[in-house]
Each structure stands twice: as structure tokens, then as C-alpha cells.
Tab-separated table of C-alpha atoms in Angstrom:
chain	number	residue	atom	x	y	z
A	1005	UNK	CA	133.196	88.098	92.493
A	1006	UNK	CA	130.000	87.372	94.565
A	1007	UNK	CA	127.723	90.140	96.155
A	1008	UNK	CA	125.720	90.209	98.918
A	1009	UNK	CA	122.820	91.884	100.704
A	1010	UNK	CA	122.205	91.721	104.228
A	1011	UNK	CA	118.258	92.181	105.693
A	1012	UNK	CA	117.788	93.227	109.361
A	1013	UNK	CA	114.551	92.965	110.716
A	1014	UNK	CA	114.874	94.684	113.221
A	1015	UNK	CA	113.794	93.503	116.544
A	1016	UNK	CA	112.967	90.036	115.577
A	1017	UNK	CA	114.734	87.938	117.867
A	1018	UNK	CA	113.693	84.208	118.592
A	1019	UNK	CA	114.438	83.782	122.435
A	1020	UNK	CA	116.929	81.768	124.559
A	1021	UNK	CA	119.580	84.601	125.287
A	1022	UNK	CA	122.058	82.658	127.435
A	1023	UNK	CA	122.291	86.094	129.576
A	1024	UNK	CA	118.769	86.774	129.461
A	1025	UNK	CA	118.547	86.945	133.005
A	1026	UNK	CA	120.750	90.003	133.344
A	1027	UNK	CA	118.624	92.048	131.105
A	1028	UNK	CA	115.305	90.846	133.265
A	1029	UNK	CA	114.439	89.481	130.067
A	1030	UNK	CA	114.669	85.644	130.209
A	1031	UNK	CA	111.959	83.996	128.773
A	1032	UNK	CA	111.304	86.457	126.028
A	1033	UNK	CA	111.163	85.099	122.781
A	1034	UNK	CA	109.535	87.410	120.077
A	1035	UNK	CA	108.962	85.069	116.955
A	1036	UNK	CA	108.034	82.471	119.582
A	1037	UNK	CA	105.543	84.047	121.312
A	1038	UNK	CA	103.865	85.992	118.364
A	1039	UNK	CA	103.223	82.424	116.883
A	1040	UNK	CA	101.907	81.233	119.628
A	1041	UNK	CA	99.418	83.953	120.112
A	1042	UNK	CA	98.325	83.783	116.561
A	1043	UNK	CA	98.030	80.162	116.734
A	1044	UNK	CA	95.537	80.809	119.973
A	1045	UNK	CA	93.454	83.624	118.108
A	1046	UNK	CA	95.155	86.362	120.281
A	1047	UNK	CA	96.189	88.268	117.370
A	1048	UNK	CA	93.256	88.002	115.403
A	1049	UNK	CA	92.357	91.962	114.247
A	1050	UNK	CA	89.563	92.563	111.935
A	1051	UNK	CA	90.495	93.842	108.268
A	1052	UNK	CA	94.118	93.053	109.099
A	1053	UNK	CA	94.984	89.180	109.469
A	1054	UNK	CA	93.666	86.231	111.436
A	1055	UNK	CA	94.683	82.617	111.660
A	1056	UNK	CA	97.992	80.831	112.606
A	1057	UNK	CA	101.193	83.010	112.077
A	1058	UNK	CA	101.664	82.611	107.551
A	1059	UNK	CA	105.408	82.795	107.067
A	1060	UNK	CA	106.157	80.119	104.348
A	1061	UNK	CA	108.949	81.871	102.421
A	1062	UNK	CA	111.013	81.900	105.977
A	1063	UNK	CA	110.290	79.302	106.858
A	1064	UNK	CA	111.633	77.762	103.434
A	1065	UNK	CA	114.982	79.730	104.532
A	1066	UNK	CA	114.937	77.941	107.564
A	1067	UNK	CA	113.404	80.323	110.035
A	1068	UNK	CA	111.288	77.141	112.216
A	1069	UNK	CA	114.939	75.296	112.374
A	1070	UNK	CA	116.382	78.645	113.598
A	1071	UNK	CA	114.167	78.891	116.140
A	1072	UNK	CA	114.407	75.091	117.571
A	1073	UNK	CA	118.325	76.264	117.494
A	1074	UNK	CA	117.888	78.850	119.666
A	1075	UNK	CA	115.240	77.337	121.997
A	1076	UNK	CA	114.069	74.488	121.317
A	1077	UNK	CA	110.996	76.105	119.726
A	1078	UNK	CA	109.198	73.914	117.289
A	1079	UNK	CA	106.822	75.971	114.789
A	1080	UNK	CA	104.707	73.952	112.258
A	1081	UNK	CA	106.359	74.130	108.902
A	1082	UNK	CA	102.919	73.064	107.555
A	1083	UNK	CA	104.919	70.787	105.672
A	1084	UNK	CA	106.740	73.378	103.776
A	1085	UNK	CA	110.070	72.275	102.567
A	1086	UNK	CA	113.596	74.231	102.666
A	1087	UNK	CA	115.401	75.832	99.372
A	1088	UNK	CA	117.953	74.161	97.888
A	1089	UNK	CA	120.475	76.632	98.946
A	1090	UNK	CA	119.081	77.817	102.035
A	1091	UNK	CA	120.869	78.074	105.335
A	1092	UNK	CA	119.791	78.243	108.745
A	1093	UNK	CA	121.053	79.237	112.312
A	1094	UNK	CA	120.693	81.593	115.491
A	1095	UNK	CA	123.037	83.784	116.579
A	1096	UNK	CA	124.208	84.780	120.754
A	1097	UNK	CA	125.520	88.636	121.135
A	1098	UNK	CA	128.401	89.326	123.274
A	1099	UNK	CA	128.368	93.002	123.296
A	1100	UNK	CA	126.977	94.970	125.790
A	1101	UNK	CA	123.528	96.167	125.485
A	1102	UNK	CA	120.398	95.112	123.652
A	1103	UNK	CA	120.398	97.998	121.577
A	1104	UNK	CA	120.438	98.963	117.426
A	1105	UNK	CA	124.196	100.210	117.548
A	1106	UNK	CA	125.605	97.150	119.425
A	1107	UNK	CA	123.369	94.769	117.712
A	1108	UNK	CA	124.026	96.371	113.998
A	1109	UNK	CA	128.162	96.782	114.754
A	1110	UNK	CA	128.841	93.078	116.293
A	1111	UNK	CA	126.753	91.971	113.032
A	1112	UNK	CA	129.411	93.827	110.953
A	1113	UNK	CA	131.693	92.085	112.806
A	1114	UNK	CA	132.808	94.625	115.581
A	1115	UNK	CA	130.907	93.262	119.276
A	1116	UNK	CA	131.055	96.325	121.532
A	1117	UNK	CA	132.890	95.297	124.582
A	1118	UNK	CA	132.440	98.310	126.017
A	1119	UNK	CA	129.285	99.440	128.113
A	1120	UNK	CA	127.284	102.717	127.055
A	1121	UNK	CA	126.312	105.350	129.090
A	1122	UNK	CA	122.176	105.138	130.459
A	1123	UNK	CA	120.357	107.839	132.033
A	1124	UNK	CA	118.578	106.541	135.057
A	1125	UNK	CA	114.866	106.082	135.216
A	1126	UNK	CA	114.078	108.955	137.447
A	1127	UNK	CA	112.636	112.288	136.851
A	1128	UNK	CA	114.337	114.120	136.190
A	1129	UNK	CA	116.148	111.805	134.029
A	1130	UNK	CA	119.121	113.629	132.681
A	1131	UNK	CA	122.231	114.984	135.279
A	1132	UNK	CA	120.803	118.990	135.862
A	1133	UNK	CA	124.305	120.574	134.190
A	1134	UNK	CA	123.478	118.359	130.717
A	1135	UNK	CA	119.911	119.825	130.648
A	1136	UNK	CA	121.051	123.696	131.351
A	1137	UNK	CA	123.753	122.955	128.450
A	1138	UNK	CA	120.875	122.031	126.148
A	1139	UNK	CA	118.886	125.013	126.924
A	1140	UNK	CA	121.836	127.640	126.651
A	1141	UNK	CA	123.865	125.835	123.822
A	1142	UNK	CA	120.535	124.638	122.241
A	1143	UNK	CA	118.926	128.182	121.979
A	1144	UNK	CA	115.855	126.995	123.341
A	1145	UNK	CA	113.220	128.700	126.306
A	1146	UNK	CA	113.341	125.026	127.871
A	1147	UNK	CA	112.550	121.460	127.545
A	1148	UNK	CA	110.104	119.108	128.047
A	1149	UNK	CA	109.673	115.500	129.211
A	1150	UNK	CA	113.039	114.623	130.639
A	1151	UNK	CA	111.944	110.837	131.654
A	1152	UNK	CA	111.883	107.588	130.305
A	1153	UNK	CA	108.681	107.079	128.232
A	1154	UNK	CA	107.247	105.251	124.642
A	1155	UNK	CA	107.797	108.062	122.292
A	1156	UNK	CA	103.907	108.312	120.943
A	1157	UNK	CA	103.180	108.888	124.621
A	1158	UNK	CA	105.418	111.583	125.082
A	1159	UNK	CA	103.838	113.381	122.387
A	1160	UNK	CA	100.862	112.861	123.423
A	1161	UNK	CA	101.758	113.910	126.767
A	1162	UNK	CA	103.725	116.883	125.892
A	1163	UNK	CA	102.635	117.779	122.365
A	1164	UNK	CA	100.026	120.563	122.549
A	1165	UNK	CA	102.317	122.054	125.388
A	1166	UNK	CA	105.677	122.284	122.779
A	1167	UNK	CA	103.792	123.997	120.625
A	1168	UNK	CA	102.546	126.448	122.625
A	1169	UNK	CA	106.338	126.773	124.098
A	1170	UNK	CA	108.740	125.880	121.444
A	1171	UNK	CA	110.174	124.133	124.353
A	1172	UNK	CA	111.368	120.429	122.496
A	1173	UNK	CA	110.606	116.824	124.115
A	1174	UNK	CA	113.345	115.188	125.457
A	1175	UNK	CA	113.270	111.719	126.784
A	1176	UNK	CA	115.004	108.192	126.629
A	1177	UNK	CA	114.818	104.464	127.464
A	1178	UNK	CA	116.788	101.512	128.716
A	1179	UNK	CA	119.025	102.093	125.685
A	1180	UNK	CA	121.411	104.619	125.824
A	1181	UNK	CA	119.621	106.716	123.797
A	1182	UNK	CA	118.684	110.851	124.040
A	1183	UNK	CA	115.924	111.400	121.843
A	1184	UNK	CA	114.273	114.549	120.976
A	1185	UNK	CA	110.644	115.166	119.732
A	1186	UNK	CA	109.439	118.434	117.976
A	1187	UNK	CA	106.696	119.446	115.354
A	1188	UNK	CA	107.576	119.739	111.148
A	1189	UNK	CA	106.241	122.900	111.341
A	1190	UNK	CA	106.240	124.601	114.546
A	1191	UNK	CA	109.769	123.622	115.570
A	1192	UNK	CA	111.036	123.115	112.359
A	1193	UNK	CA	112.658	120.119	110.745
A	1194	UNK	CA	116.120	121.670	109.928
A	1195	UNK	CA	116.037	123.595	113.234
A	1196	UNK	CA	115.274	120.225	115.167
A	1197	UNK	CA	118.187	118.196	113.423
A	1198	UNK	CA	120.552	121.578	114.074
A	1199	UNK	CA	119.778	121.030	117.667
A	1200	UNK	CA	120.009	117.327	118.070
A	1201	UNK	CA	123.781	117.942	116.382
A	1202	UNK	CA	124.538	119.776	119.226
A	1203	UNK	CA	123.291	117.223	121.974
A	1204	UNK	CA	125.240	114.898	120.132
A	1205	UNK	CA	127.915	116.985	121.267
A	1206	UNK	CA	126.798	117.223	124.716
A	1207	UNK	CA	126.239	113.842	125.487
A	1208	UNK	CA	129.444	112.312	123.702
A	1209	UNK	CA	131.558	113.032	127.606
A	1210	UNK	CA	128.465	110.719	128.953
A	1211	UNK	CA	128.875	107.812	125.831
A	1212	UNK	CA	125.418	108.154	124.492
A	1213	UNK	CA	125.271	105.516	121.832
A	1214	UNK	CA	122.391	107.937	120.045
A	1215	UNK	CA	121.000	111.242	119.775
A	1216	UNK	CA	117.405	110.876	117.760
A	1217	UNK	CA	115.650	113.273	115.897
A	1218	UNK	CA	111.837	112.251	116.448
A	1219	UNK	CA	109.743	114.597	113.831
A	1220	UNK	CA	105.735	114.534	114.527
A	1221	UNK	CA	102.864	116.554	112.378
A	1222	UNK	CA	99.569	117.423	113.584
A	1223	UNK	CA	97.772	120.069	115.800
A	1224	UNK	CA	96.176	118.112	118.946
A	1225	UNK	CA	96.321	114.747	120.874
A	1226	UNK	CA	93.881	113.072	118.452
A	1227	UNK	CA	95.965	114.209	115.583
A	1228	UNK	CA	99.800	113.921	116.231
A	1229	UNK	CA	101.484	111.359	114.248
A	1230	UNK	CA	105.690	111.114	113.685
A	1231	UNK	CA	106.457	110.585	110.319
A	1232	UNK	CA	109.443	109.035	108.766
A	1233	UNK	CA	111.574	112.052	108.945
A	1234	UNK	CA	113.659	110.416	111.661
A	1235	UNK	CA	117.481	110.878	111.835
A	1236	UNK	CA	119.790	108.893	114.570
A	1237	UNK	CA	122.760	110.858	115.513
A	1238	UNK	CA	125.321	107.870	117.011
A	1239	UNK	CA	128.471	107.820	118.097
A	1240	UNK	CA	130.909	106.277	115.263
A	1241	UNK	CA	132.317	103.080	115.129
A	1242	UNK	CA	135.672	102.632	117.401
A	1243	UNK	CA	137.466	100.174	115.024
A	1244	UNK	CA	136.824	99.712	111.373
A	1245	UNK	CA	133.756	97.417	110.611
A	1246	UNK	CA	132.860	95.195	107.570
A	1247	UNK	CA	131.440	98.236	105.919
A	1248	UNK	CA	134.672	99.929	106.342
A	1249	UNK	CA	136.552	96.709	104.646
A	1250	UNK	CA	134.440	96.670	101.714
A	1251	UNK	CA	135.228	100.417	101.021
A	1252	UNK	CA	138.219	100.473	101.833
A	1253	UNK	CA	138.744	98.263	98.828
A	1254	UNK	CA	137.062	99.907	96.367
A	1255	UNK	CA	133.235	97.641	96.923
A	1256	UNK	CA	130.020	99.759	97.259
A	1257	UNK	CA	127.963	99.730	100.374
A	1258	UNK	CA	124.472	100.569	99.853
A	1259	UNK	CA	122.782	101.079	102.893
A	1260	UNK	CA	118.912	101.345	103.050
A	1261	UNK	CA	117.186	102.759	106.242
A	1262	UNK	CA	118.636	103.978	108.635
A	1263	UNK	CA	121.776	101.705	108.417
A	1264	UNK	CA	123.719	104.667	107.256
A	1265	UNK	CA	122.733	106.624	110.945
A	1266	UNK	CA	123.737	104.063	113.022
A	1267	UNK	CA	127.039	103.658	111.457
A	1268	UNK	CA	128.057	107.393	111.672
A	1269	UNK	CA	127.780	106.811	107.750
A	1270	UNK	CA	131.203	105.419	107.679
A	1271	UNK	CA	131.993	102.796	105.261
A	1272	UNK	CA	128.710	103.907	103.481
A	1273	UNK	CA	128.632	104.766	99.516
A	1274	UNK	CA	124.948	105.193	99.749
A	1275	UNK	CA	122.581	105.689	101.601
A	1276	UNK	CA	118.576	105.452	100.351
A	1277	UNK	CA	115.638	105.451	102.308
A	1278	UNK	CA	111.641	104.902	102.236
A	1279	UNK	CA	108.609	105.476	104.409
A	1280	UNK	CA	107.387	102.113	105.792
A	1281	UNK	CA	108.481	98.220	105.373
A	1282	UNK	CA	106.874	98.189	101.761
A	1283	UNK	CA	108.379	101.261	100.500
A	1284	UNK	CA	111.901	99.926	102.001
A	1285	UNK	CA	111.439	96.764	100.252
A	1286	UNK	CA	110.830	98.344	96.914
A	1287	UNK	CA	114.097	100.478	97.576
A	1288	UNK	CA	116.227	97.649	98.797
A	1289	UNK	CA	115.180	95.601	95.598
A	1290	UNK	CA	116.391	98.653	93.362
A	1291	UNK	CA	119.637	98.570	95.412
A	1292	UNK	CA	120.109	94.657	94.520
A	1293	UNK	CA	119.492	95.810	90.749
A	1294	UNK	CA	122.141	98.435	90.992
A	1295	UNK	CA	124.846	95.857	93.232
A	1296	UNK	CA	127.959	94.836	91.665
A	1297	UNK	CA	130.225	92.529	91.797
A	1298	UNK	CA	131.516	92.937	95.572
A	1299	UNK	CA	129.094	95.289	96.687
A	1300	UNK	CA	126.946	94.623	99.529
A	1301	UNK	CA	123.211	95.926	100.145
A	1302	UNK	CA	122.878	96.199	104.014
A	1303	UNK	CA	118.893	97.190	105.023
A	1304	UNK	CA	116.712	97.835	108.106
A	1305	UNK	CA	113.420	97.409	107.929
A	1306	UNK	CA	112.746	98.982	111.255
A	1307	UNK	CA	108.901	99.216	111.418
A	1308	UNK	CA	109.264	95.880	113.630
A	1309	UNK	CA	110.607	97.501	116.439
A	1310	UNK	CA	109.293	101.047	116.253
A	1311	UNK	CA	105.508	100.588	115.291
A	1312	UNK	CA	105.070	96.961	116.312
A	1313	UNK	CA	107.617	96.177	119.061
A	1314	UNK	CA	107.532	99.076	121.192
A	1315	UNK	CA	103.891	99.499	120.854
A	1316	UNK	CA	103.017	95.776	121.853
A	1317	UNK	CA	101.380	95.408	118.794
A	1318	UNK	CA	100.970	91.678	118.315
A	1319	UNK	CA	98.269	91.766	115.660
A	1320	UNK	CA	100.457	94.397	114.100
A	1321	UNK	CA	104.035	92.961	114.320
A	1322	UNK	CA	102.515	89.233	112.903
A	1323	UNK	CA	100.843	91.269	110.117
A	1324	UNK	CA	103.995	92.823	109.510
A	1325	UNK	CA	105.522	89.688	109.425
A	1326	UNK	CA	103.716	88.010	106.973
A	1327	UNK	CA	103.893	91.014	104.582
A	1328	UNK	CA	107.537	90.830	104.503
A	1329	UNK	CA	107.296	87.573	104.254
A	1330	UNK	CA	105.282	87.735	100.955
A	1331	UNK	CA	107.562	89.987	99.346
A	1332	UNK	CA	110.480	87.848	100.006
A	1333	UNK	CA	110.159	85.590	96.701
A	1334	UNK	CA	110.997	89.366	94.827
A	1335	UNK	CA	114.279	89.378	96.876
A	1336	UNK	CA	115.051	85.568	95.865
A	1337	UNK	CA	114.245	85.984	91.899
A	1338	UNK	CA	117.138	88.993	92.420
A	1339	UNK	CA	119.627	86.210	92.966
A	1340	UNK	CA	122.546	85.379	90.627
A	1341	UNK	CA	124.740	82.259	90.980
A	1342	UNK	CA	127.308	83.050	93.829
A	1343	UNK	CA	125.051	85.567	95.770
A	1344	UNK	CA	124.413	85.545	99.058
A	1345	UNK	CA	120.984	86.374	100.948
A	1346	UNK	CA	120.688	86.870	104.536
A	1347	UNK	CA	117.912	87.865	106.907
A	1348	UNK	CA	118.742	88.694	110.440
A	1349	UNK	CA	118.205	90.566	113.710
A	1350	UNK	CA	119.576	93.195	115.979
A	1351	UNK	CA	118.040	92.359	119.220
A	1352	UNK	CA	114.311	91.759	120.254
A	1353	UNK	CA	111.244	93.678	121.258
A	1354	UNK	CA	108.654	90.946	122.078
A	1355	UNK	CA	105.357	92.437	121.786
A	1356	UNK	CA	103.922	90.427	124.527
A	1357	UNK	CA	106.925	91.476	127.037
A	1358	UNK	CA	106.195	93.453	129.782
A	1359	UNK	CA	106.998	97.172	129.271
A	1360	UNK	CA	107.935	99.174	126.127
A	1361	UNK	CA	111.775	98.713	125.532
A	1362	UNK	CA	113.928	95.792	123.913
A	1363	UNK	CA	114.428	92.038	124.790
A	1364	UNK	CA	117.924	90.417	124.901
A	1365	UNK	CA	117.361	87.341	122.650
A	1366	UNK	CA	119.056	85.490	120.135
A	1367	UNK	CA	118.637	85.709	116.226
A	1368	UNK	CA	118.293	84.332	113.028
A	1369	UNK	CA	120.531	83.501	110.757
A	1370	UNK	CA	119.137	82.064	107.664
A	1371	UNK	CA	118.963	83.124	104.059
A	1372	UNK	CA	120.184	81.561	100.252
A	1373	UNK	CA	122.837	81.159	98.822
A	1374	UNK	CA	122.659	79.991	94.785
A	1375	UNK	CA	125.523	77.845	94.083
A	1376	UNK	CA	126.089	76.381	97.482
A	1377	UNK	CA	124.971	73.608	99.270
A	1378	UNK	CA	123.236	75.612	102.233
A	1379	UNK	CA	122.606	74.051	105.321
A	1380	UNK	CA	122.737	74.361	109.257
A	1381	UNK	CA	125.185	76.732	110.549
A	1382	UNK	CA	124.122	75.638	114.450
A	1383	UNK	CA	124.197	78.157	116.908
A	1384	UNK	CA	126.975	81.188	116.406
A	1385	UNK	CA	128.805	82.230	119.625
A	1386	UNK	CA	127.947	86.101	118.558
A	1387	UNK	CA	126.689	88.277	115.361
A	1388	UNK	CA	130.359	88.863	114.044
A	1389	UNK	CA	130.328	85.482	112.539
A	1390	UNK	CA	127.776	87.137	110.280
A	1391	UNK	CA	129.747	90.001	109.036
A	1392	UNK	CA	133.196	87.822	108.431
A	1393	UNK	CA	130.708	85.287	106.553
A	1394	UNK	CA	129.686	88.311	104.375
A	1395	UNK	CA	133.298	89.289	104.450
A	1396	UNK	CA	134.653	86.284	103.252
A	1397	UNK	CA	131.890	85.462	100.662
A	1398	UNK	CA	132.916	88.865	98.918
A	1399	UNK	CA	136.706	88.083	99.064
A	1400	UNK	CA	137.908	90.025	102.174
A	1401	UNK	CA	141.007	89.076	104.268
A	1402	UNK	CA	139.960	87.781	108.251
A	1403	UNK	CA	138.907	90.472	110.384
A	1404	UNK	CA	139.564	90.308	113.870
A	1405	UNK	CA	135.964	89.293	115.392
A	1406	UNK	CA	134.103	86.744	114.642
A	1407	UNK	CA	134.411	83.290	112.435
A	1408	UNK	CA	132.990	82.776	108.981
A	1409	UNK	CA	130.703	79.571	108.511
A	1410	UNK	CA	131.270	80.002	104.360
A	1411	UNK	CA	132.578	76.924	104.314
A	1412	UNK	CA	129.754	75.052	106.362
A	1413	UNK	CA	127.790	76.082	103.925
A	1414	UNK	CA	129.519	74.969	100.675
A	1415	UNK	CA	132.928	76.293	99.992
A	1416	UNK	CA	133.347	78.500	97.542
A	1417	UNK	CA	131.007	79.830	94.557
């Protein structure tokens, strides 16, 4: 039996969403438009890169092909020929929403066809009978924030004042998303997680996708930083997903990042986690040592989105890019005959969008596959036909979303 290990990157989308429009975000195109600014010196940054965007190891997967796919986007190859068994597509999302649940469920093959519940962008932002709730239920004096905002503003906004109060930050986005900012120390960690398990509760009448627990350390403005003590709180799964097939059967699922969050850790065996890109790297290379046969490694590297994305980083996000990038040949010498390899996306967050929040786009679908022939997979009709590839690959009956392309790329191993 095969195994396989699926890589998100979160947030890196490559453009032409057919439904764009609807989000406000047609014309966004995140892989597109960081390579154009780095090809234009816009995201040159002294002691951190310079030069044209340096992604060869994608782009031997198939990442420039993925891109014409999904918009006609040509990026220079530099001449660099594709793997033997690599593959390469895009992928459309029917469900709902251009957020990390909906994007990470339809790519275990389970779209959401449902729409979540958003707080309006008003202040107050949340209905006046949720926030008295928090307060009494919450055991807290009060609470700050309540608005949409960037969550290193909103620390830097409301920082010094929490500590003086106890009073926690809450806030949200476009997403449907409550999250909650408090100090390590001065809040406390176990306290703040305690509290965002009752939100959770609160907010599950309004179908909040997630409650997030956003740790920070540091005394003042100039020194507050969040560290990687993060927890999402989401709403489980309403049917079973791929993750739930595998286990069901008696496969392991290791999931590295935060997968195991924003699955309710259902279907999860395991669950391991790192600070930072690198450190998740190292850890989701240990999980492809410890795989099976069946078992599937399913990681987020979500510095993309939340340091990069968000923060309209360019310089940082192509940086980003082409460190993952040279860490990829580690992840290809882990591959046995009849393994499968694939790097994808949840949604986008192009860094040189307008705003702070996520971009509807369409992603990649490209990766290895040792023993097959590889090839082009064209342009899927939405993430699911990921998960029932992975599903069928390991030896898993049909699900009911979503159509494997095993076979387009080379029967069986």
C-alpha cells in the first residue's frame, strides 16, 4: 500500500477565481503578482532576498504550468525542466467562503455548501446579548476591541490597556472568525484557551466557523509580539472527511500545524506542531519517516498567510517562498516508489491586495508521484478532487465529493 502526505501552503493561491467578483476580489492573484513585483525590484529588502522570484524545485513540480492553468500566467521557468513524476494543475472551490475551514474541508473532499455566520464590519461588531454572554459566562471585567482589525494592530491598539484591565481583545475579519487576544502572562495561557472554549460555545447558535486563541508576550507597544501558542477552536466537520476514511480503516493521520484545529481533531491520530515554516518542515519530514503504509501526513505551513499575507509583506511572503522552496528536495529524497507528494492551497491572501483579509483564487495542484507517469491534471472543478485523489491512491472506496485524477496521472503504483 502507498502513503501519502499532503502540504498546504497556506494562502498561496495563483488567481483566476471564476467567482472572484463576488468576493471583490477579481484580479487577485498571489503567486502572480509576488513574481511580478520581484521581477520589477519591488520586493527587494536588504539582508533578506533580492532578484526575480527563485522557486526552481516548484517549478520542477509544475508550479509555472499551474499557474498558466489557472490564468494564463506565464512565469519564466529559467529553463528548468519538470520531474519525471511530477504533476501539475489548479484547482476552483465551490464552497462558500474564502476561509481555512472551507478551503482545508473541500480539500479533504467535503466542499461546504453551506454559508457561515460573519459579524458585520461595524463597531460594535458583535450582536450586544453575545458580548454580555462573554463577559458573565467568560468571568471577565469586560472586553476590548470588538471590530474588525489585523490582529498585530489590535494589540498594538489595545495591548497596554488589557493589561492594565484583564479585559481580553476580541475582534474578527471577513472570515467568520471570533478571535481573542490576551498576554502569556498577565491573562494567562490556560485561562485564555478556558475562555475561548466557552465562546466556542457561544457563538456555535451564530455558525462561527472559528474561535482563536491569539497568545502575545511583551510589556509595551514596541515590545508585543504573538508567539506560536495559537489554538483554533472550529466547528467540526458535518459529514465524515478523508481524514475520517483513513481512520476509520485503521490508516494513521498525522497532522502537522494546525491541521488538527481546524478539523475539530477528528480523523486525527496525531497531531505535532513547530514554531515557524522551518521548524514545521523539520517536523513534517519526521512525520514522513514515521508514515506507513496507508498513512497520510497532512501539514500547514501557515506563516504564508499569517506573517506574510495578512501583513502585505511582499518581500516577506517571496522570501518565504523561496525558503520553502529550498527545503523541498528533503521532502522529495523522503519518497518511496508508490508515494504520493502534493503541495497545495486553501485560499489566497495576495500581499499586494488591498486590505488585510483573504483573496478568493484558485490553487495549485502539483507534486510527485514515484512510479507514475505524472502529468497535467488541467483545471479541477473544486479541491475535493484532491482529497478522493489521496483517497484513492491509499486504497479507499469513492467518497461522495469530488473525482480522483489517479488515473490521469498513471494508473496504479
Amino acid at each position: 500500500m502507498a502513503r501519502a502526505f499532503l502540504f498546504v501552503l497556506d494562502s498561496f493561491g495563483i488567481g483566476g477565481a471564476a467567482d472572484a467578483e463576488r468576493y471583490g476580489d477579481a484580479g487577485s492573484n498571489t503567486f502572480g503578482h509576488i513574481a511580478e513585483a520581484c521581477a520589477q525590484g519591488r520586493a527587494d529588502r536588504e539582508g533578506l532576498r533580492s532578484g526575480p522570484l527563485f522557486v526552481p524545485n516548484m517549478l520542477s513540480l509544475g508550479l509555472g504550468r499551474a499557474a498558466e492553468t489557472a490564468t494564463g500566467f506565464k512565469f519564466d521557468s529559467g529553463g528548468k525542466s519538470s520531474l519525471a513524476s511530477a504533476f501539475h494543475g489548479a484547482a476552483q472551490e465551490v464552497s462558500s467562503g474564502k476561509d481555512t475551514p472551507s478551503g482545508h474541508w473541500e480539500i479533504a473532499a467535503l466542499p461546504v455548501r453551506f454559508d457561515w455566520g460573519y459579524f458585520p464590519d461595524t463597531v460594535p461588531a458583535f450582536p450586544a446579548e453575545l458580548t454580555a454572554a462573554i463577559i458573565r459566562e467568560g468571568n471577565v471585567p469586560g472586553i476590548l476591541g470588538n471590530c474588525h482589525a489585523p490582529g498585530t494592530e489590535v494589540i498594538e491598539r489595545f495591548g497596554e490597556e488589557h493589561i492594565r484591565t484583564g479585559k481580553p481583545i476580541c475582534y474578527t475579519s471577513v472570515d467568520s472568525v471570533l478571535q481573542i487576544a490576551a498576554h502569556e502572562v498577565h491573562f494567562g495561557l490556560e485561562r485564555l484557551y478556558e475562555f475561548c472554549k466557552v465562546v466556542r460555545r457561544l457563538v456555535d447558535p451564530l455558525n462561527i466557523g472559528r474561535v482563536i486563541a491569539r497568545p502575545f508576550l511583551g510589556e509595551t507597544v514596541a515590545t508585543f509580539e504573538r508567539t506560536y501558542n495559537r489554538h483554533d477552536y472550529a466547528v467540526p466537520p458535518p459529514e465524515p472527511t478523508l481524514l475520517d476514511r483513513l481512520t476509520a480503516r485503521g490508516s494513521r493521520v498525522i497532522a502537522v500545524g494546525k491541521i488538527g484545529d481546524i478539523f475539530a481533531h477528528r480523523g486525527i491520530s496525531e497531531v505535532r506542531k513547530a514554531p515557524g515554516n522551518m521548524a514545521m518542515f523539520d517536523t513534517a519530514l519526521g512525520a514522513m519517516d514515521d508514515a506507513g503504509d496507508g498513512d497520510l501526513v497532512f501539514a500547514n505551513f501557515v506563516d504564508f498567510d499569517t506573517e506574510f499575507g495578512h501583513r502585505r509583506d511582499v518581500a516577506g511572503y517571496a522570501a518565504a517562498l523561496e525558503a520553502f522552496d529550498r527545503r523541498l528536495p528533503d521532502a522529495l529524497a523522503k519518497l518511496k516508489h508508490g508515494d504520493l507528494l502534493l503541495l497545495t492551497a486553501d485560499h489566497g491572501n495576495d500581499p499586494t491586495w488591498r486590505g488585510t483579509d483573504h483573496t478568493r483564487e484558485r490553487i495549485p495542484v502539483i507534486g510527485s508521484a514515484p512510479g507514475l507517469t505524472g502529468g497535467d491534471v488541467g483545471l479541477r472543478t473544486t479541491f475535493a478532487d484532491i482529497g478522493e485523489t489521496v483517497a484513492e491512491h491509499l486504497g479507499l472506496a469513492r467518497g461522495h465529493h469530488g473525482a480522483s485524477f489517479r488515473a490521469t496521472i498513471g494508473g496504479h503504483a
